[in-house]
Structures are given as structure tokens and as C-alpha cells.
PDB file of C-alpha atoms (C1' of nucleotides) in Angstrom:
ATOM      1  CA  MET A 278      28.987  73.834  26.545  1.00  0.00           C
ATOM      2  CA  THR A 279      29.801  74.272  30.211  1.00  0.00           C
ATOM      3  CA  ALA A 280      32.325  72.128  32.008  1.00  0.00           C
ATOM      4  CA  ALA A 281      31.289  68.733  30.798  1.00  0.00           C
ATOM      5  CA  THR A 282      33.970  68.881  28.666  1.00  0.00           C
ATOM      6  CA  SER A 283      36.062  68.461  25.502  1.00  0.00           C
ATOM      7  CA  THR A 284      35.646  64.717  25.588  1.00  0.00           C
ATOM      8  CA  ARG A 285      33.023  63.711  23.110  1.00  0.00           C
ATOM      9  CA  GLU A 286      32.863  60.072  23.995  1.00  0.00           C
ATOM     10  CA  LEU A 287      31.446  57.404  21.741  1.00  0.00           C
ATOM     11  CA  ALA A 288      29.713  54.301  23.072  1.00  0.00           C
ATOM     12  CA  HIS A 289      31.395  51.037  22.136  1.00  0.00           C
ATOM     13  CA  PRO A 290      30.113  47.592  23.063  1.00  0.00           C
ATOM     14  CA  PRO A 291      32.476  45.715  25.392  1.00  0.00           C
ATOM     15  CA  ARG A 292      34.171  42.717  23.868  1.00  0.00           C
ATOM     16  CA  THR A 293      31.849  40.239  25.539  1.00  0.00           C
ATOM     17  CA  ASP A 294      28.811  41.922  23.997  1.00  0.00           C
ATOM     18  CA  ILE A 295      29.955  41.470  20.417  1.00  0.00           C
ATOM     19  CA  ARG A 296      27.672  39.007  18.660  1.00  0.00           C
ATOM     20  CA  LEU A 297      28.564  37.021  15.589  1.00  0.00           C
ATOM     21  CA  GLU A 298      25.205  37.662  13.955  1.00  0.00           C
ATOM     22  CA  GLY A 299      25.663  41.391  14.363  1.00  0.00           C
ATOM     23  CA  VAL A 300      29.144  41.277  12.877  1.00  0.00           C
ATOM     24  CA  LEU A 301      27.959  39.277   9.883  1.00  0.00           C
ATOM     25  CA  HIS A 302      25.032  41.578   9.341  1.00  0.00           C
ATOM     26  CA  ALA A 303      27.284  44.629   9.481  1.00  0.00           C
ATOM     27  CA  LEU A 304      29.583  43.052   6.908  1.00  0.00           C
ATOM     28  CA  SER A 305      26.752  42.093   4.579  1.00  0.00           C
ATOM     29  CA  ASP A 306      26.276  45.625   3.288  1.00  0.00           C
ATOM     30  CA  PRO A 307      28.500  46.484   0.308  1.00  0.00           C
ATOM     31  CA  ILE A 308      29.377  49.935   1.568  1.00  0.00           C
ATOM     32  CA  ARG A 309      30.267  48.731   5.042  1.00  0.00           C
ATOM     33  CA  LEU A 310      32.292  45.847   3.668  1.00  0.00           C
ATOM     34  CA  ARG A 311      34.206  48.332   1.555  1.00  0.00           C
ATOM     35  CA  ILE A 312      34.911  50.496   4.594  1.00  0.00           C
ATOM     36  CA  VAL A 313      36.225  47.512   6.528  1.00  0.00           C
ATOM     37  CA  ARG A 314      38.421  46.468   3.635  1.00  0.00           C
ATOM     38  CA  GLU A 315      39.971  49.915   3.340  1.00  0.00           C
ATOM     39  CA  LEU A 316      40.480  50.049   7.078  1.00  0.00           C
ATOM     40  CA  ALA A 317      42.245  46.694   7.019  1.00  0.00           C
ATOM     41  CA  ALA A 318      44.391  47.713   4.071  1.00  0.00           C
ATOM     42  CA  ALA A 319      45.388  50.993   5.711  1.00  0.00           C
ATOM     43  CA  ASP A 320      46.186  49.335   9.027  1.00  0.00           C
ATOM     44  CA  CYS A 321      45.734  52.632  10.852  1.00  0.00           C
ATOM     45  CA  GLU A 322      42.974  54.989  11.840  1.00  0.00           C
ATOM     46  CA  LEU A 323      41.217  56.827   9.063  1.00  0.00           C
ATOM     47  CA  ALA A 324      38.842  59.784   9.004  1.00  0.00           C
ATOM     48  CA  CYS A 325      35.315  59.163   7.758  1.00  0.00           C
ATOM     49  CA  SER A 326      35.710  61.737   5.038  1.00  0.00           C
ATOM     50  CA  HIS A 327      38.641  60.007   3.318  1.00  0.00           C
ATOM     51  CA  PHE A 328      36.621  57.139   1.938  1.00  0.00           C
ATOM     52  CA  GLY A 329      34.871  58.844  -0.938  1.00  0.00           C
ATOM     53  CA  LEU A 330      31.737  56.814  -0.446  1.00  0.00           C
ATOM     54  CA  PRO A 331      28.999  57.128  -3.081  1.00  0.00           C
ATOM     55  CA  VAL A 332      26.314  58.115  -0.563  1.00  0.00           C
ATOM     56  CA  ALA A 333      25.218  61.213   1.295  1.00  0.00           C
ATOM     57  CA  LYS A 334      27.044  62.276   4.420  1.00  0.00           C
ATOM     58  CA  SER A 335      24.226  61.358   6.741  1.00  0.00           C
ATOM     59  CA  THR A 336      24.206  57.887   5.225  1.00  0.00           C
ATOM     60  CA  THR A 337      27.914  57.626   5.863  1.00  0.00           C
ATOM     61  CA  THR A 338      27.352  58.492   9.506  1.00  0.00           C
ATOM     62  CA  HIS A 339      24.733  55.764   9.673  1.00  0.00           C
ATOM     63  CA  HIS A 340      27.068  53.089   8.290  1.00  0.00           C
ATOM     64  CA  PHE A 341      29.903  53.989  10.631  1.00  0.00           C
ATOM     65  CA  ARG A 342      27.541  53.798  13.551  1.00  0.00           C
ATOM     66  CA  VAL A 343      26.383  50.338  12.539  1.00  0.00           C
ATOM     67  CA  LEU A 344      29.999  49.237  12.315  1.00  0.00           C
ATOM     68  CA  ARG A 345      30.799  50.714  15.715  1.00  0.00           C
ATOM     69  CA  GLU A 346      27.730  49.307  17.458  1.00  0.00           C
ATOM     70  CA  SER A 347      28.331  45.846  16.043  1.00  0.00           C
ATOM     71  CA  GLY A 348      31.834  45.917  17.504  1.00  0.00           C
ATOM     72  CA  LEU A 349      33.745  45.948  14.230  1.00  0.00           C
ATOM     73  CA  ILE A 350      35.407  49.334  14.574  1.00  0.00           C
ATOM     74  CA  ARG A 351      36.579  51.720  17.253  1.00  0.00           C
ATOM     75  CA  GLN A 352      36.062  55.442  16.827  1.00  0.00           C
ATOM     76  CA  ILE A 353      37.507  58.480  18.538  1.00  0.00           C
ATOM     77  CA  TYR A 354      37.360  62.168  17.890  1.00  0.00           C
ATOM     78  CA  ARG A 355      40.570  63.886  16.953  1.00  0.00           C
ATOM     79  CA  GLY A 356      39.791  67.526  16.497  1.00  0.00           C
ATOM     80  CA  THR A 357      36.951  67.854  14.069  1.00  0.00           C
ATOM     81  CA  ALA A 358      37.699  64.529  12.457  1.00  0.00           C
ATOM     82  CA  LYS A 359      36.382  61.194  13.670  1.00  0.00           C
ATOM     83  CA  MET A 360      39.007  58.503  13.321  1.00  0.00           C
ATOM     84  CA  SER A 361      38.007  54.878  12.789  1.00  0.00           C
ATOM     85  CA  GLY A 362      40.051  51.725  13.241  1.00  0.00           C
ATOM     86  CA  LEU A 363      39.315  48.013  13.157  1.00  0.00           C
ATOM     87  CA  ARG A 364      38.872  46.233  16.494  1.00  0.00           C
ATOM     88  CA  LYS A 365      41.151  43.498  15.251  1.00  0.00           C
ATOM     89  CA  ASP A 366      42.355  42.537  18.722  1.00  0.00           C
ATOM     90  CA  ASP A 367      38.844  41.982  20.072  1.00  0.00           C
ATOM     91  CA  LEU A 368      37.601  40.231  16.950  1.00  0.00           C
ATOM     92  CA  ASP A 369      40.575  37.892  16.766  1.00  0.00           C
ATOM     93  CA  ALA A 370      40.128  37.019  20.423  1.00  0.00           C
ATOM     94  CA  LEU A 371      36.440  36.266  20.021  1.00  0.00           C
ATOM     95  CA  PHE A 372      36.405  34.741  16.542  1.00  0.00           C
ATOM     96  CA  PRO A 373      39.897  33.587  15.581  1.00  0.00           C
ATOM     97  CA  GLY A 374      40.515  33.803  11.877  1.00  0.00           C
ATOM     98  CA  LEU A 375      37.095  35.162  10.988  1.00  0.00           C
ATOM     99  CA  LEU A 376      38.125  38.661  10.027  1.00  0.00           C
ATOM    100  CA  ASP A 377      40.994  37.471   7.877  1.00  0.00           C
ATOM    101  CA  SER A 378      38.752  34.966   6.124  1.00  0.00           C
ATOM    102  CA  VAL A 379      36.168  37.577   5.294  1.00  0.00           C
ATOM    103  CA  LEU A 380      38.817  39.996   4.067  1.00  0.00           C
ATOM    104  CA  GLY A 381      40.390  37.254   1.995  1.00  0.00           C
ATOM    105  CA  ALA A 382      37.006  36.334   0.561  1.00  0.00           C
ATOM    106  CA  ALA A 383      36.317  39.959  -0.301  1.00  0.00           C
ATOM    107  CA  ASP A 384      39.666  40.233  -2.036  1.00  0.00           C
ATOM    108  CA  ALA A 385      39.049  37.024  -3.937  1.00  0.00           C
ATOM    109  CA  GLN A 386      35.659  38.223  -5.087  1.00  0.00           C
ATOM    110  CA  ALA A 387      36.995  41.633  -6.113  1.00  0.00           C
ATOM    111  CA  ARG A 388      39.725  39.935  -8.099  1.00  0.00           C
ATOM    112  CA  ARG A 389      37.257  37.553  -9.689  1.00  0.00           C
ATOM    113  CA  LEU A 390      34.834  40.288 -10.669  1.00  0.00           C
ATOM    114  CA  GLY A 391      37.640  42.366 -12.056  1.00  0.00           C
ATOM    115  CA  ASP A 392      37.632  45.302  -9.690  1.00  0.00           C
ATOM    116  CA  GLY A 393      39.958  46.520  -6.989  1.00  0.00           C
TER     117      GLY A 393
ATOM    118  CA  MET B  16       1.480  13.457 -12.329  1.00  0.00           C
ATOM    119  CA  THR B  17       1.930  12.106 -15.853  1.00  0.00           C
ATOM    120  CA  ALA B  18       5.317  11.347 -17.326  1.00  0.00           C
ATOM    121  CA  ALA B  19       7.055  14.592 -16.613  1.00  0.00           C
ATOM    122  CA  THR B  20       8.136  12.970 -13.918  1.00  0.00           C
ATOM    123  CA  SER B  21       9.223  12.782 -10.298  1.00  0.00           C
ATOM    124  CA  THR B  22      11.666  15.654 -10.905  1.00  0.00           C
ATOM    125  CA  ARG B  23      10.620  18.696  -8.959  1.00  0.00           C
ATOM    126  CA  GLU B  24      13.615  20.833  -9.764  1.00  0.00           C
ATOM    127  CA  LEU B  25      14.881  23.650  -7.579  1.00  0.00           C
ATOM    128  CA  ALA B  26      16.771  26.668  -8.892  1.00  0.00           C
ATOM    129  CA  HIS B  27      20.314  27.050  -7.572  1.00  0.00           C
ATOM    130  CA  PRO B  28      22.676  29.906  -8.415  1.00  0.00           C
ATOM    131  CA  PRO B  29      25.752  28.747 -10.340  1.00  0.00           C
ATOM    132  CA  ARG B  30      28.993  29.002  -8.437  1.00  0.00           C
ATOM    133  CA  THR B  31      30.064  32.168 -10.202  1.00  0.00           C
ATOM    134  CA  ASP B  32      26.898  33.948  -9.133  1.00  0.00           C
ATOM    135  CA  ILE B  33      27.453  33.452  -5.423  1.00  0.00           C
ATOM    136  CA  ARG B  34      28.167  36.794  -3.781  1.00  0.00           C
ATOM    137  CA  LEU B  35      29.945  37.273  -0.494  1.00  0.00           C
ATOM    138  CA  GLU B  36      27.469  39.889   0.691  1.00  0.00           C
ATOM    139  CA  GLY B  37      24.604  37.494   0.099  1.00  0.00           C
ATOM    140  CA  VAL B  38      26.338  34.706   1.980  1.00  0.00           C
ATOM    141  CA  LEU B  39      27.062  36.954   4.951  1.00  0.00           C
ATOM    142  CA  HIS B  40      23.526  38.255   4.983  1.00  0.00           C
ATOM    143  CA  ALA B  41      22.133  34.729   4.907  1.00  0.00           C
ATOM    144  CA  LEU B  42      24.350  33.777   7.840  1.00  0.00           C
ATOM    145  CA  SER B  43      23.426  36.838   9.877  1.00  0.00           C
ATOM    146  CA  ASP B  44      20.019  35.455  10.855  1.00  0.00           C
ATOM    147  CA  PRO B  45      20.097  33.304  14.016  1.00  0.00           C
ATOM    148  CA  ILE B  46      17.781  30.660  12.625  1.00  0.00           C
ATOM    149  CA  ARG B  47      19.677  30.308   9.378  1.00  0.00           C
ATOM    150  CA  LEU B  48      23.004  30.212  11.184  1.00  0.00           C
ATOM    151  CA  ARG B  49      21.631  27.412  13.336  1.00  0.00           C
ATOM    152  CA  ILE B  50      20.549  25.484  10.248  1.00  0.00           C
ATOM    153  CA  VAL B  51      23.985  25.840   8.688  1.00  0.00           C
ATOM    154  CA  ARG B  52      25.665  24.719  11.890  1.00  0.00           C
ATOM    155  CA  GLU B  53      23.531  21.591  12.121  1.00  0.00           C
ATOM    156  CA  LEU B  54      24.127  20.856   8.470  1.00  0.00           C
ATOM    157  CA  ALA B  55      27.876  21.136   8.966  1.00  0.00           C
ATOM    158  CA  ALA B  56      27.781  18.973  12.076  1.00  0.00           C
ATOM    159  CA  ALA B  57      25.720  16.292  10.350  1.00  0.00           C
ATOM    160  CA  ASP B  58      27.941  16.273   7.267  1.00  0.00           C
ATOM    161  CA  CYS B  59      25.127  14.803   5.179  1.00  0.00           C
ATOM    162  CA  GLU B  60      21.827  15.821   3.722  1.00  0.00           C
ATOM    163  CA  LEU B  61      19.040  16.510   6.157  1.00  0.00           C
ATOM    164  CA  ALA B  62      15.305  16.945   5.743  1.00  0.00           C
ATOM    165  CA  CYS B  63      13.854  20.342   6.598  1.00  0.00           C
ATOM    166  CA  SER B  64      11.539  18.837   9.145  1.00  0.00           C
ATOM    167  CA  HIS B  65      14.316  17.377  11.307  1.00  0.00           C
ATOM    168  CA  PHE B  66      15.531  20.693  12.627  1.00  0.00           C
ATOM    169  CA  GLY B  67      12.825  21.447  15.150  1.00  0.00           C
ATOM    170  CA  LEU B  68      12.922  25.140  14.415  1.00  0.00           C
ATOM    171  CA  PRO B  69      10.907  27.453  16.673  1.00  0.00           C
ATOM    172  CA  VAL B  70       8.998  29.025  13.801  1.00  0.00           C
ATOM    173  CA  ALA B  71       6.019  28.222  11.617  1.00  0.00           C
ATOM    174  CA  LYS B  72       6.379  25.950   8.631  1.00  0.00           C
ATOM    175  CA  SER B  73       6.059  28.694   6.075  1.00  0.00           C
ATOM    176  CA  THR B  74       8.798  30.607   7.849  1.00  0.00           C
ATOM    177  CA  THR B  75      11.002  27.544   7.649  1.00  0.00           C
ATOM    178  CA  THR B  76      10.404  27.398   3.914  1.00  0.00           C
ATOM    179  CA  HIS B  77      11.409  31.034   3.670  1.00  0.00           C
ATOM    180  CA  HIS B  78      14.716  30.538   5.498  1.00  0.00           C
ATOM    181  CA  PHE B  79      15.688  27.513   3.452  1.00  0.00           C
ATOM    182  CA  ARG B  80      14.992  29.440   0.286  1.00  0.00           C
ATOM    183  CA  VAL B  81      17.205  32.315   1.406  1.00  0.00           C
ATOM    184  CA  LEU B  82      19.982  29.827   2.127  1.00  0.00           C
ATOM    185  CA  ARG B  83      19.541  28.162  -1.245  1.00  0.00           C
ATOM    186  CA  GLU B  84      19.342  31.389  -3.245  1.00  0.00           C
ATOM    187  CA  SER B  85      22.424  32.784  -1.537  1.00  0.00           C
ATOM    188  CA  GLY B  86      24.343  29.689  -2.585  1.00  0.00           C
ATOM    189  CA  LEU B  87      24.925  28.262   0.871  1.00  0.00           C
ATOM    190  CA  ILE B  88      22.959  25.049   0.510  1.00  0.00           C
ATOM    191  CA  ARG B  89      21.872  22.620  -2.160  1.00  0.00           C
ATOM    192  CA  GLN B  90      18.400  21.095  -2.025  1.00  0.00           C
ATOM    193  CA  ILE B  91      16.776  18.157  -3.747  1.00  0.00           C
ATOM    194  CA  TYR B  92      13.485  16.386  -3.345  1.00  0.00           C
ATOM    195  CA  ARG B  93      13.589  12.822  -2.181  1.00  0.00           C
ATOM    196  CA  GLY B  94      10.053  11.597  -2.070  1.00  0.00           C
ATOM    197  CA  THR B  95       8.032  14.000   0.022  1.00  0.00           C
ATOM    198  CA  ALA B  96      11.064  15.171   1.927  1.00  0.00           C
ATOM    199  CA  LYS B  97      13.343  17.978   0.776  1.00  0.00           C
ATOM    200  CA  MET B  98      16.961  17.224   1.574  1.00  0.00           C
ATOM    201  CA  SER B  99      19.440  20.015   2.209  1.00  0.00           C
ATOM    202  CA  GLY B 100      23.214  19.933   2.198  1.00  0.00           C
ATOM    203  CA  LEU B 101      25.959  22.539   2.442  1.00  0.00           C
ATOM    204  CA  ARG B 102      27.626  23.626  -0.812  1.00  0.00           C
ATOM    205  CA  LYS B 103      30.977  23.234   0.868  1.00  0.00           C
ATOM    206  CA  ASP B 104      32.817  22.507  -2.370  1.00  0.00           C
ATOM    207  CA  ASP B 105      31.624  25.663  -4.074  1.00  0.00           C
ATOM    208  CA  LEU B 106      32.089  27.848  -1.015  1.00  0.00           C
ATOM    209  CA  ASP B 107      35.590  26.575  -0.331  1.00  0.00           C
ATOM    210  CA  ALA B 108      36.539  27.181  -3.946  1.00  0.00           C
ATOM    211  CA  LEU B 109      35.208  30.731  -3.923  1.00  0.00           C
ATOM    212  CA  PHE B 110      36.059  31.785  -0.380  1.00  0.00           C
ATOM    213  CA  PRO B 111      38.740  29.491   1.060  1.00  0.00           C
ATOM    214  CA  GLY B 112      38.439  29.107   4.795  1.00  0.00           C
ATOM    215  CA  LEU B 113      35.414  31.343   5.175  1.00  0.00           C
ATOM    216  CA  LEU B 114      32.868  28.690   6.024  1.00  0.00           C
ATOM    217  CA  ASP B 115      35.129  27.024   8.574  1.00  0.00           C
ATOM    218  CA  SER B 116      35.876  30.347  10.211  1.00  0.00           C
ATOM    219  CA  VAL B 117      32.216  31.216  10.549  1.00  0.00           C
ATOM    220  CA  LEU B 118      31.406  27.782  11.923  1.00  0.00           C
ATOM    221  CA  GLY B 119      34.296  28.026  14.348  1.00  0.00           C
ATOM    222  CA  ALA B 120      33.147  31.463  15.421  1.00  0.00           C
ATOM    223  CA  ALA B 121      29.615  30.201  15.955  1.00  0.00           C
ATOM    224  CA  ASP B 122      30.919  27.332  18.057  1.00  0.00           C
ATOM    225  CA  ALA B 123      33.093  29.679  20.086  1.00  0.00           C
ATOM    226  CA  GLN B 124      30.181  31.989  20.744  1.00  0.00           C
ATOM    227  CA  ALA B 125      27.871  29.132  21.675  1.00  0.00           C
ATOM    228  CA  ARG B 126      30.492  27.839  24.093  1.00  0.00           C
ATOM    229  CA  ARG B 127      31.061  31.272  25.537  1.00  0.00           C
ATOM    230  CA  LEU B 128      27.363  31.955  26.047  1.00  0.00           C
ATOM    231  CA  GLY B 129      26.913  28.576  27.665  1.00  0.00           C
ATOM    232  CA  ASP B 130      24.738  26.853  25.129  1.00  0.00           C
ATOM    233  CA  GLY B 131      25.236  24.049  22.661  1.00  0.00           C
TER     234      GLY B 131
ATOM    235  C1'  DA C 166      -9.140   5.860  -3.856  1.00  0.00           C
ATOM    236  C1'  DC C 167      -8.186   7.824   0.687  1.00  0.00           C
ATOM    237  C1'  DG C 168      -5.680  10.010   4.274  1.00  0.00           C
ATOM    238  C1'  DG C 169      -1.620  11.753   6.192  1.00  0.00           C
ATOM    239  C1'  DT C 170       2.783  13.879   6.049  1.00  0.00           C
ATOM    240  C1'  DC C 171       5.773  17.263   4.135  1.00  0.00           C
ATOM    241  C1'  DG C 172       6.459  21.203   2.028  1.00  0.00           C
ATOM    242  C1'  DT C 173       4.739  25.452  -0.973  1.00  0.00           C
ATOM    243  C1'  DT C 174       2.269  29.638  -2.064  1.00  0.00           C
ATOM    244  C1'  DC C 175      -0.200  33.638  -1.060  1.00  0.00           C
ATOM    245  C1'  DG C 176      -1.344  37.727   1.313  1.00  0.00           C
ATOM    246  C1'  DA C 177      -0.813  40.529   5.209  1.00  0.00           C
ATOM    247  C1'  DG C 178       1.245  42.629   9.284  1.00  0.00           C
ATOM    248  C1'  DG C 179       5.043  44.590  11.801  1.00  0.00           C
ATOM    249  C1'  DG C 180       9.728  45.722  12.026  1.00  0.00           C
ATOM    250  C1'  DT C 181      14.105  47.068  10.562  1.00  0.00           C
ATOM    251  C1'  DC C 182      17.019  49.108   7.192  1.00  0.00           C
ATOM    252  C1'  DA C 183      19.320  52.258   3.646  1.00  0.00           C
ATOM    253  C1'  DT C 184      18.809  56.501   1.825  1.00  0.00           C
ATOM    254  C1'  DC C 185      18.183  61.369   1.614  1.00  0.00           C
ATOM    255  C1'  DG C 186      17.781  66.610   2.732  1.00  0.00           C
ATOM    256  C1'  DT C 187      17.862  70.042   6.011  1.00  0.00           C
ATOM    257  C1'  DA C 188      19.238  72.058  10.095  1.00  0.00           C
ATOM    258  C1'  DG C 189      22.385  72.051  13.907  1.00  0.00           C
ATOM    259  C1'  DT C 190      26.818  71.265  16.760  1.00  0.00           C
ATOM    260  C1'  DT C 191      31.600  70.968  17.603  1.00  0.00           C
ATOM    261  C1'  DT C 192      36.232  72.188  16.471  1.00  0.00           C
ATOM    262  C1'  DG C 193      40.288  74.513  14.577  1.00  0.00           C
ATOM    263  C1'  DA C 194      42.001  78.501  12.075  1.00  0.00           C
ATOM    264  C1'  DC C 195      42.125  83.328  10.789  1.00  0.00           C
TER     265       DC C 195
ATOM    266  C1'  DG D 245      34.528  86.727  16.960  1.00  0.00           C
ATOM    267  C1'  DT D 246      33.821  84.725  12.718  1.00  0.00           C
ATOM    268  C1'  DC D 247      34.049  81.284   9.293  1.00  0.00           C
ATOM    269  C1'  DA D 248      34.596  76.978   7.079  1.00  0.00           C
ATOM    270  C1'  DA D 249      35.061  72.012   7.720  1.00  0.00           C
ATOM    271  C1'  DA D 250      33.669  67.583   9.739  1.00  0.00           C
ATOM    272  C1'  DC D 251      30.259  65.237  11.556  1.00  0.00           C
ATOM    273  C1'  DT D 252      25.469  64.599  13.947  1.00  0.00           C
ATOM    274  C1'  DA D 253      20.467  64.628  14.676  1.00  0.00           C
ATOM    275  C1'  DC D 254      15.979  64.482  12.970  1.00  0.00           C
ATOM    276  C1'  DG D 255      12.215  63.326  10.184  1.00  0.00           C
ATOM    277  C1'  DA D 256      10.598  61.081   6.075  1.00  0.00           C
ATOM    278  C1'  DT D 257      10.364  57.733   2.457  1.00  0.00           C
ATOM    279  C1'  DG D 258      10.578  53.492   0.229  1.00  0.00           C
ATOM    280  C1'  DA D 259      12.439  48.972   0.318  1.00  0.00           C
ATOM    281  C1'  DC D 260      13.321  44.760   2.288  1.00  0.00           C
ATOM    282  C1'  DC D 261      12.651  41.154   5.734  1.00  0.00           C
ATOM    283  C1'  DC D 262      10.760  37.903   9.416  1.00  0.00           C
ATOM    284  C1'  DT D 263       6.716  36.169  10.795  1.00  0.00           C
ATOM    285  C1'  DC D 264       2.327  34.029  10.581  1.00  0.00           C
ATOM    286  C1'  DG D 265      -2.185  31.520   9.127  1.00  0.00           C
ATOM    287  C1'  DA D 266      -4.840  29.462   5.716  1.00  0.00           C
ATOM    288  C1'  DA D 267      -5.306  27.071   1.556  1.00  0.00           C
ATOM    289  C1'  DC D 268      -3.086  24.257  -1.754  1.00  0.00           C
ATOM    290  C1'  DG D 269       0.051  20.609  -4.101  1.00  0.00           C
ATOM    291  C1'  DA D 270       3.080  16.496  -4.100  1.00  0.00           C
ATOM    292  C1'  DC D 271       4.135  12.106  -2.492  1.00  0.00           C
ATOM    293  C1'  DC D 272       3.804   7.620   0.043  1.00  0.00           C
ATOM    294  C1'  DG D 273       1.449   4.466   2.553  1.00  0.00           C
ATOM    295  C1'  DT D 274      -2.649   1.347   2.945  1.00  0.00           C
TER     296       DT D 274
END
DNA sequence: ACGGTCGTTCGAGGGTCATCGTAGTTTGAC
DNA sequence: GTCAAACTACGATGACCCTCGAACGACCGT
């Protein structure tokens, strides 16, 4: 309210704090996996509201926070929107090939179960 | 006891029932990830008791069941011992490269955190 | 038959998690 | 200044999960 100022900063774990177990747990929820897939497909930052998730807004906030705190995504405020993007650089450096494998597996499963 | 006989059968999900979310969830627990890593390193079937896990026996049973029901491992009784082995064939067919990526990531993290 | 080893089952406790509704905050536009 | 839009914070609820101890069942020796 006073000077402190227009920067609403969000806490992100540094690269060295990202833990494999946390990443896997974050990806093990269907809604979060879907978010990550759309983020990877878009290959740019997306606003939370453009995902059309089948849950309440407060639940959406929760899932994005889990993704951010596990190190999977980076988030910044741009006006009233909160933009999210994959931390592909950090993840590839820590766990080479992991993200692509999971995304490929998700695609394969979606194809197999007959659903985009 | 009678004729029925030495077959104590264990229920395994068929390949087509294995779900990526379930696999990732199973791998997101430190103890289960450790089991999978040792299984991959051994490249053969191992008895539950040869893992020296830092939990009670009933907890060990629980973790092996989660791994089996998620489709990650195959288990058979051999005498009093229960042997476990990775379902590498099924996993590679469903999710090519996923298992190797996760194992590689686990190795990288173990190396980085200074621990075998 | 007996004892020991290996693993299971059951119930319970404690924790985390996904979900929601409501109320509130920040921001951009009029 | 006011208003709507985007997101957050808070409390609550119900589910799931990791853990354990104690009692039981299956198997292999002797």
C-alpha cells in the first residue's frame, strides 16, 4: 500500500533446491500434469485463467503453487494476470531428458486412451 | 496346505491398465524410489528382506504393494521369500524412455547431494 | 511335529492433500 | 473514484497416505 511497491514477488526455489521426489509428486496429479502439458505445448507463458480447469478457482491457485514450489514452473505477475512458464532450463540441467520423457509418456497415454 | 498348491498368486494390473499418474505417484516416495533404483541396479529379482529399509516390516509390505499395484514391479513367491523385479518390458512399451530418465535423474541427484 | 524366518493383515494414529465457498486484495480501465 | 477482472487467503471438510505394533499365516529346515 505504501512504498513497498508494485513488485508482487513470488518465491521460487533455487535450482539446487529442486528435488526429484517433489517434481514427481507434483506431476502425479492429473490436473497438474495437464497444466504442464499445455505449458509445454504452448512454449510460452500462459495466464492461469486460460486453462479452463474443471475445479474451483481457489483449487487452481493451489495447484499452481504446488507446481511453483516444486520447481516445475516460474510465475510472474503481469498486470492482473499471473503468467506461468515451465522451468525447462533448470529441469534439463538437473534431470536431463526427464521432462521430455514425462511429456512423451503423457502424450502416449492420451493417444492410447483416445483423448487429446 | 492340501493340493491347491504352492501357488500364492499376486494380483498385477495388466499392461493396459498402467497409468502414468500412478507410476509417478509411486516413484514420488523416497523409500519406493530407493527400492526401484536398487532393483534396476541389480537387474534381477530381489527378496523384500534384502533392502534394509529403515521402516517396519508392515510398512515395507505396504510400499511393495503400491509399487506392484501401480505396475512398476512384478512379484512372485519363491518359497518363503517374495521376489520382486521391475516391469521394464511393460514400462518401456508404454512409456519409452521414462524409466531410464527417472533412474538417471535419481542417480544425478544422489551424486549431486553427495550420497550413493 | 516344532521352531524360525519371511511376509501379511488388521486397526489405529498422525499427517498431508485436494477440494470448496466466502471474503479480500491488487490491478487496469472507464 | 469506481468497477470489474484476476488471483489470493482463510477455514473447513473429507479423502488418502505413511507409519507402526501386534497377531496371524506360509514355508523350510531339522
